[in-house]
PDB file of C-alpha atoms in Angstrom:
ATOM      1  CA  MET Z   1      -6.857  -2.977 -20.946  1.00 52.00           C
ATOM      2  CA  CYS Z   2      -9.765  -4.171 -18.810  1.00 67.00           C
ATOM      3  CA  ALA Z   3     -12.306  -6.636 -20.131  1.00 56.00           C
ATOM      4  CA  ARG Z   4     -14.990  -5.114 -17.866  1.00 64.00           C
ATOM      5  CA  ASN Z   5     -15.465  -1.767 -16.159  1.00 82.00           C
ATOM      6  CA  VAL Z   6     -16.396  -3.042 -12.688  1.00 87.00           C
ATOM      7  CA  TYR Z   7     -14.876  -5.972 -10.795  1.00 89.00           C
ATOM      8  CA  GLN Z   8     -15.683  -7.635  -7.509  1.00 90.00           C
ATOM      9  CA  VAL Z   9     -12.983  -7.174  -4.901  1.00 93.00           C
ATOM     10  CA  PRO Z  10     -11.164 -10.535  -4.678  1.00 93.00           C
ATOM     11  CA  GLU Z  11     -12.105 -12.647  -1.659  1.00 92.00           C
ATOM     12  CA  SER Z  12      -8.580 -12.387  -0.219  1.00 94.00           C
ATOM     13  CA  PHE Z  13      -9.000  -8.565  -0.047  1.00 94.00           C
ATOM     14  CA  ARG Z  14     -12.364  -8.630   1.755  1.00 93.00           C
ATOM     15  CA  TYR Z  15     -10.958  -8.004   5.164  1.00 91.00           C
ATOM     16  CA  ALA Z  16     -11.868  -5.294   7.680  1.00 90.00           C
ATOM     17  CA  PRO Z  17     -11.112  -2.430   7.804  1.00 92.00           C
ATOM     18  CA  PHE Z  18     -10.381  -2.387   4.060  1.00 93.00           C
ATOM     19  CA  TYR Z  19     -13.327  -3.963   2.242  1.00 88.00           C
ATOM     20  CA  SER Z  20     -16.588  -5.640   3.086  1.00 72.00           C
ATOM     21  CA  THR Z  21     -18.429  -8.359   1.183  1.00 63.00           C
ATOM     22  CA  GLY Z  22     -19.966  -7.339  -2.110  1.00 66.00           C
ATOM     23  CA  THR Z  23     -17.520  -4.498  -2.655  1.00 85.00           C
ATOM     24  CA  SER Z  24     -16.443  -3.703  -6.175  1.00 87.00           C
ATOM     25  CA  PHE Z  25     -13.785  -1.560  -7.819  1.00 86.00           C
ATOM     26  CA  THR Z  26     -13.704   0.229 -11.141  1.00 83.00           C
ATOM     27  CA  CYS Z  27     -11.235  -0.367 -13.923  1.00 81.00           C
ATOM     28  CA  HIS Z  28      -9.644   2.914 -14.983  1.00 73.00           C
ATOM     29  CA  ASP Z  29      -8.856   3.968 -18.506  1.00 67.00           C
ATOM     30  CA  HIS Z  30      -5.310   2.864 -19.353  1.00 63.00           C
ATOM     31  CA  TYR Z  31      -4.500   6.520 -20.099  1.00 61.00           C
ATOM     32  CA  VAL Z  32      -4.915   7.431 -16.415  1.00 70.00           C
ATOM     33  CA  ASP Z  33      -1.437   7.596 -14.889  1.00 87.00           C
ATOM     34  CA  LEU Z  34      -0.068   5.357 -12.153  1.00 90.00           C
ATOM     35  CA  GLU Z  35      -0.174   8.085  -9.505  1.00 93.00           C
ATOM     36  CA  LYS Z  36      -3.897   8.768  -9.992  1.00 91.00           C
ATOM     37  CA  LYS Z  37      -4.742   5.065  -9.995  1.00 92.00           C
ATOM     38  CA  VAL Z  38      -2.834   4.441  -6.750  1.00 93.00           C
ATOM     39  CA  LYS Z  39      -4.366   7.530  -5.151  1.00 93.00           C
ATOM     40  CA  ALA Z  40      -7.876   6.372  -6.053  1.00 91.00           C
ATOM     41  CA  GLU Z  41      -7.298   2.720  -5.111  1.00 93.00           C
ATOM     42  CA  PRO Z  42      -3.924   1.600  -3.679  1.00 96.00           C
ATOM     43  CA  PHE Z  43      -4.641  -2.096  -4.336  1.00 96.00           C
ATOM     44  CA  TYR Z  44      -5.873  -1.442  -7.894  1.00 94.00           C
ATOM     45  CA  PHE Z  45      -3.076  -3.254  -9.743  1.00 95.00           C
ATOM     46  CA  ASP Z  46      -2.838  -6.101  -7.241  1.00 97.00           C
ATOM     47  CA  MET Z  47      -6.580  -6.815  -7.428  1.00 95.00           C
ATOM     48  CA  LEU Z  48      -6.677  -6.590 -11.235  1.00 93.00           C
ATOM     49  CA  TYR Z  49      -3.774  -9.031 -11.383  1.00 95.00           C
ATOM     50  CA  LEU Z  50      -5.595 -11.439  -9.055  1.00 95.00           C
ATOM     51  CA  VAL Z  51      -8.782 -11.367 -11.145  1.00 92.00           C
ATOM     52  CA  GLY Z  52      -6.701 -12.345 -14.180  1.00 92.00           C
ATOM     53  CA  GLU Z  53      -6.533  -9.048 -16.060  1.00 90.00           C
ATOM     54  CA  LYS Z  54      -3.519  -8.357 -18.231  1.00 87.00           C
ATOM     55  CA  LEU Z  55      -1.808  -5.265 -16.846  1.00 88.00           C
ATOM     56  CA  THR Z  56      -0.277  -2.622 -19.102  1.00 86.00           C
ATOM     57  CA  GLU Z  57       1.906  -1.511 -16.182  1.00 89.00           C
ATOM     58  CA  VAL Z  58       3.054  -3.764 -13.372  1.00 95.00           C
ATOM     59  CA  PRO Z  59       4.191  -1.535 -10.476  1.00 96.00           C
ATOM     60  CA  TRP Z  60       5.947  -4.257  -8.479  1.00 97.00           C
ATOM     61  CA  GLU Z  61       8.159  -5.013 -11.495  1.00 96.00           C
ATOM     62  CA  HIS Z  62       9.201  -1.340 -11.660  1.00 95.00           C
ATOM     63  CA  SER Z  63       9.536  -0.457  -7.990  1.00 95.00           C
ATOM     64  CA  GLU Z  64      12.044   2.284  -8.804  1.00 95.00           C
ATOM     65  CA  ARG Z  65       9.150   4.142 -10.454  1.00 95.00           C
ATOM     66  CA  SER Z  66       6.116   3.084  -8.412  1.00 97.00           C
ATOM     67  CA  VAL Z  67       7.355   3.067  -4.806  1.00 98.00           C
ATOM     68  CA  PRO Z  68       8.414   6.760  -4.812  1.00 98.00           C
ATOM     69  CA  ILE Z  69       4.844   7.582  -5.914  1.00 97.00           C
ATOM     70  CA  VAL Z  70       3.528   5.749  -2.841  1.00 98.00           C
ATOM     71  CA  PHE Z  71       5.964   7.626  -0.569  1.00 98.00           C
ATOM     72  CA  LYS Z  72       4.844  10.919  -2.114  1.00 98.00           C
ATOM     73  CA  GLN Z  73       1.181  10.120  -1.464  1.00 97.00           C
ATOM     74  CA  TRP Z  74       1.958   9.163   2.141  1.00 98.00           C
ATOM     75  CA  LYS Z  75       3.779  12.458   2.680  1.00 98.00           C
ATOM     76  CA  GLU Z  76       0.797  14.357   1.265  1.00 97.00           C
ATOM     77  CA  LEU Z  77      -1.655  12.465   3.490  1.00 96.00           C
ATOM     78  CA  LYS Z  78       0.379  12.539   6.724  1.00 96.00           C
ATOM     79  CA  PRO Z  79      -0.258  16.243   7.645  1.00 95.00           C
ATOM     80  CA  GLN Z  80      -4.020  15.716   7.265  1.00 92.00           C
ATOM     81  CA  LEU Z  81      -3.837  12.742   9.612  1.00 92.00           C
ATOM     82  CA  GLN Z  82      -1.680  14.629  12.114  1.00 91.00           C
ATOM     83  CA  GLU Z  83      -4.140  17.513  12.108  1.00 90.00           C
ATOM     84  CA  GLY Z  84      -7.019  15.108  12.685  1.00 87.00           C
ATOM     85  CA  PHE Z  85      -5.335  13.747  15.804  1.00 84.00           C
ATOM     86  CA  THR Z  86      -4.205  17.184  16.999  1.00 83.00           C
ATOM     87  CA  GLN Z  87      -7.791  18.439  16.820  1.00 79.00           C
ATOM     88  CA  ARG Z  88      -9.061  15.096  18.150  1.00 71.00           C
ATOM     89  CA  LYS Z  89     -11.292  14.528  15.191  1.00 62.00           C
ATOM     90  CA  SER Z  90     -12.789  11.071  15.113  1.00 64.00           C
ATOM     91  CA  SER Z  91     -14.644  11.590  11.895  1.00 69.00           C
ATOM     92  CA  LYS Z  92     -15.298   9.068   9.172  1.00 71.00           C
ATOM     93  CA  GLN Z  93     -13.097  11.217   6.920  1.00 72.00           C
ATOM     94  CA  ASN Z  94     -10.093  10.806   9.242  1.00 80.00           C
ATOM     95  CA  GLU Z  95     -10.765   7.072   9.608  1.00 86.00           C
ATOM     96  CA  SER Z  96     -10.965   6.721   5.829  1.00 88.00           C
ATOM     97  CA  ALA Z  97      -7.679   8.625   5.412  1.00 91.00           C
ATOM     98  CA  LEU Z  98      -6.004   6.361   7.987  1.00 93.00           C
ATOM     99  CA  ILE Z  99      -7.159   3.221   6.192  1.00 94.00           C
ATOM    100  CA  HIS Z 100      -5.952   4.706   2.899  1.00 95.00           C
ATOM    101  CA  ALA Z 101      -2.525   5.404   4.479  1.00 97.00           C
ATOM    102  CA  LEU Z 102      -2.432   1.841   5.814  1.00 97.00           C
ATOM    103  CA  SER Z 103      -3.241   0.566   2.306  1.00 97.00           C
ATOM    104  CA  LEU Z 104      -0.398   2.661   0.912  1.00 98.00           C
ATOM    105  CA  PHE Z 105       2.017   1.106   3.405  1.00 98.00           C
ATOM    106  CA  ILE Z 106       0.970  -2.423   2.461  1.00 98.00           C
ATOM    107  CA  VAL Z 107       1.455  -1.859  -1.290  1.00 98.00           C
ATOM    108  CA  CYS Z 108       4.732  -0.094  -0.555  1.00 98.00           C
ATOM    109  CA  LEU Z 109       5.963  -3.065   1.484  1.00 98.00           C
ATOM    110  CA  PHE Z 110       5.132  -5.581  -1.240  1.00 98.00           C
ATOM    111  CA  TRP Z 111       6.180  -3.489  -4.238  1.00 98.00           C
ATOM    112  CA  THR Z 112       9.505  -2.755  -2.526  1.00 97.00           C
ATOM    113  CA  ASN Z 113       9.974  -6.533  -2.537  1.00 97.00           C
ATOM    114  CA  GLU Z 114       8.961  -6.667  -6.217  1.00 96.00           C
ATOM    115  CA  THR Z 115       5.836  -8.706  -5.603  1.00 97.00           C
ATOM    116  CA  TYR Z 116       2.113  -8.049  -5.512  1.00 97.00           C
ATOM    117  CA  VAL Z 117      -0.251  -8.014  -2.538  1.00 97.00           C
ATOM    118  CA  LYS Z 118      -2.033 -11.379  -2.495  1.00 96.00           C
ATOM    119  CA  GLY Z 119      -4.555 -10.472   0.203  1.00 95.00           C
ATOM    120  CA  LEU Z 120      -5.142  -8.341   3.262  1.00 95.00           C
ATOM    121  CA  HIS Z 121      -5.310 -10.850   6.104  1.00 93.00           C
ATOM    122  CA  VAL Z 122      -1.941 -10.383   7.824  1.00 89.00           C
ATOM    123  CA  LYS Z 123      -1.514 -14.073   8.619  1.00 87.00           C
ATOM    124  CA  ASN Z 124      -1.885 -14.900   4.897  1.00 88.00           C
ATOM    125  CA  MET Z 125       0.394 -12.104   3.638  1.00 93.00           C
ATOM    126  CA  MET Z 126       3.503 -14.184   4.375  1.00 94.00           C
ATOM    127  CA  ILE Z 127       5.413 -11.086   5.449  1.00 96.00           C
ATOM    128  CA  SER Z 128       8.101 -13.319   6.942  1.00 94.00           C
ATOM    129  CA  ASP Z 129       8.986 -14.376   3.370  1.00 96.00           C
ATOM    130  CA  LEU Z 130       9.686 -10.774   2.328  1.00 97.00           C
ATOM    131  CA  ILE Z 131      13.357  -9.814   2.326  1.00 96.00           C
ATOM    132  CA  LEU Z 132      12.980  -6.039   2.663  1.00 96.00           C
ATOM    133  CA  LYS Z 133      10.789  -5.165   5.640  1.00 97.00           C
ATOM    134  CA  PRO Z 134      10.832  -3.274   8.938  1.00 98.00           C
ATOM    135  CA  VAL Z 135      11.678  -5.154  12.144  1.00 97.00           C
ATOM    136  CA  ASN Z 136       8.654  -6.978  13.627  1.00 97.00           C
ATOM    137  CA  CYS Z 137       6.634  -5.819  10.636  1.00 97.00           C
ATOM    138  CA  GLU Z 138       3.897  -8.448  10.877  1.00 96.00           C
ATOM    139  CA  GLU Z 139       3.118  -7.778  14.550  1.00 96.00           C
ATOM    140  CA  ARG Z 140       3.208  -4.013  14.087  1.00 97.00           C
ATOM    141  CA  LEU Z 141       1.033  -4.146  10.987  1.00 96.00           C
ATOM    142  CA  LEU Z 142      -1.492  -6.348  12.774  1.00 95.00           C
ATOM    143  CA  PHE Z 143      -1.659  -3.790  15.616  1.00 96.00           C
ATOM    144  CA  VAL Z 144      -2.379  -0.949  13.161  1.00 95.00           C
ATOM    145  CA  ILE Z 145      -4.987  -2.973  11.244  1.00 94.00           C
ATOM    146  CA  ASN Z 146      -6.799  -3.974  14.443  1.00 93.00           C
ATOM    147  CA  LYS Z 147      -6.909  -0.408  15.793  1.00 90.00           C
ATOM    148  CA  PRO Z 148      -6.551   1.890  12.772  1.00 88.00           C
ATOM    149  CA  THR Z 149      -8.128   4.973  14.375  1.00 86.00           C
ATOM    150  CA  GLN Z 150      -5.986   5.091  17.512  1.00 89.00           C
ATOM    151  CA  TYR Z 151      -3.204   7.647  17.776  1.00 90.00           C
ATOM    152  CA  HIS Z 152      -0.681   4.915  18.674  1.00 94.00           C
ATOM    153  CA  SER Z 153      -1.534   3.153  15.412  1.00 93.00           C
ATOM    154  CA  PHE Z 154      -0.851   6.351  13.499  1.00 95.00           C
ATOM    155  CA  VAL Z 155       2.535   6.697  15.248  1.00 96.00           C
ATOM    156  CA  GLN Z 156       3.314   3.067  14.449  1.00 97.00           C
ATOM    157  CA  LEU Z 157       2.340   3.616  10.811  1.00 97.00           C
ATOM    158  CA  GLN Z 158       4.631   6.667  10.610  1.00 98.00           C
ATOM    159  CA  GLN Z 159       7.502   4.578  11.973  1.00 98.00           C
ATOM    160  CA  LEU Z 160       6.774   1.743   9.544  1.00 98.00           C
ATOM    161  CA  PHE Z 161       6.821   4.188   6.629  1.00 98.00           C
ATOM    162  CA  ASP Z 162      10.065   5.772   7.842  1.00 98.00           C
ATOM    163  CA  GLU Z 163      11.703   2.356   8.115  1.00 98.00           C
ATOM    164  CA  ILE Z 164      10.479   0.986   4.782  1.00 98.00           C
ATOM    165  CA  GLU Z 165      11.589   4.177   3.026  1.00 98.00           C
ATOM    166  CA  LYS Z 166      15.132   3.770   4.396  1.00 98.00           C
ATOM    167  CA  ILE Z 167      15.107   0.068   3.502  1.00 97.00           C
ATOM    168  CA  TYR Z 168      13.826   0.838   0.006  1.00 97.00           C
ATOM    169  CA  HIS Z 169      16.521   3.453  -0.683  1.00 96.00           C
ATOM    170  CA  LYS Z 170      19.240   1.172   0.661  1.00 95.00           C
ATOM    171  CA  GLY Z 171      17.970  -1.624  -1.590  1.00 92.00           C
ATOM    172  CA  GLN Z 172      17.921   0.694  -4.616  1.00 93.00           C
ATOM    173  CA  ALA Z 173      21.493   1.843  -3.876  1.00 92.00           C
ATOM    174  CA  ILE Z 174      22.696  -1.767  -3.610  1.00 90.00           C
ATOM    175  CA  LYS Z 175      20.886  -2.663  -6.842  1.00 87.00           C
ATOM    176  CA  GLN Z 176      22.513   0.279  -8.617  1.00 87.00           C
ATOM    177  CA  MET Z 177      25.966  -0.655  -7.320  1.00 88.00           C
ATOM    178  CA  LYS Z 178      25.555  -4.227  -8.580  1.00 83.00           C
ATOM    179  CA  HIS Z 179      24.343  -2.883 -11.903  1.00 78.00           C
ATOM    180  CA  GLU Z 180      27.420  -0.662 -12.273  1.00 78.00           C
ATOM    181  CA  LYS Z 181      29.858  -3.539 -11.728  1.00 70.00           C
TER     182      LYS Z 181
END
């Protein structure tokens, strides 16, 4: 349960193209489900955790439940993004959807590794410390963050999602095998 309704975005999350200075986010009613919270604000749980709020659900501790929700949202968003590039739309709506998809990838990457996102500056994310990640993830992620509206960034993001989904499912299968022994 949140102590306040509105929180300032933590300093470590104030990084373009995600947030600017003075940005805030709203605490949702604890009855709102995980999927709606992630859809509204992918970094919701990570930011609440960083501001010291006690979480009723901790998605990185239950990646078997939370990560498939992120994959589902990506798959719902991807056709809209593809259409935007096919029709060569360079609207604010398409840019916003791309940044949202990028945010989904970042939470997916960290929650797959059963940890929270500490910030959005790639150099401070310590991606090299993550066990489950796509090849050259840090460099590729930096490319997408620096040029989020370019078609090549969208292609790179698709590939990153494809790779992390395979890695996630492999990790879940290994975890289940160890659990059965």
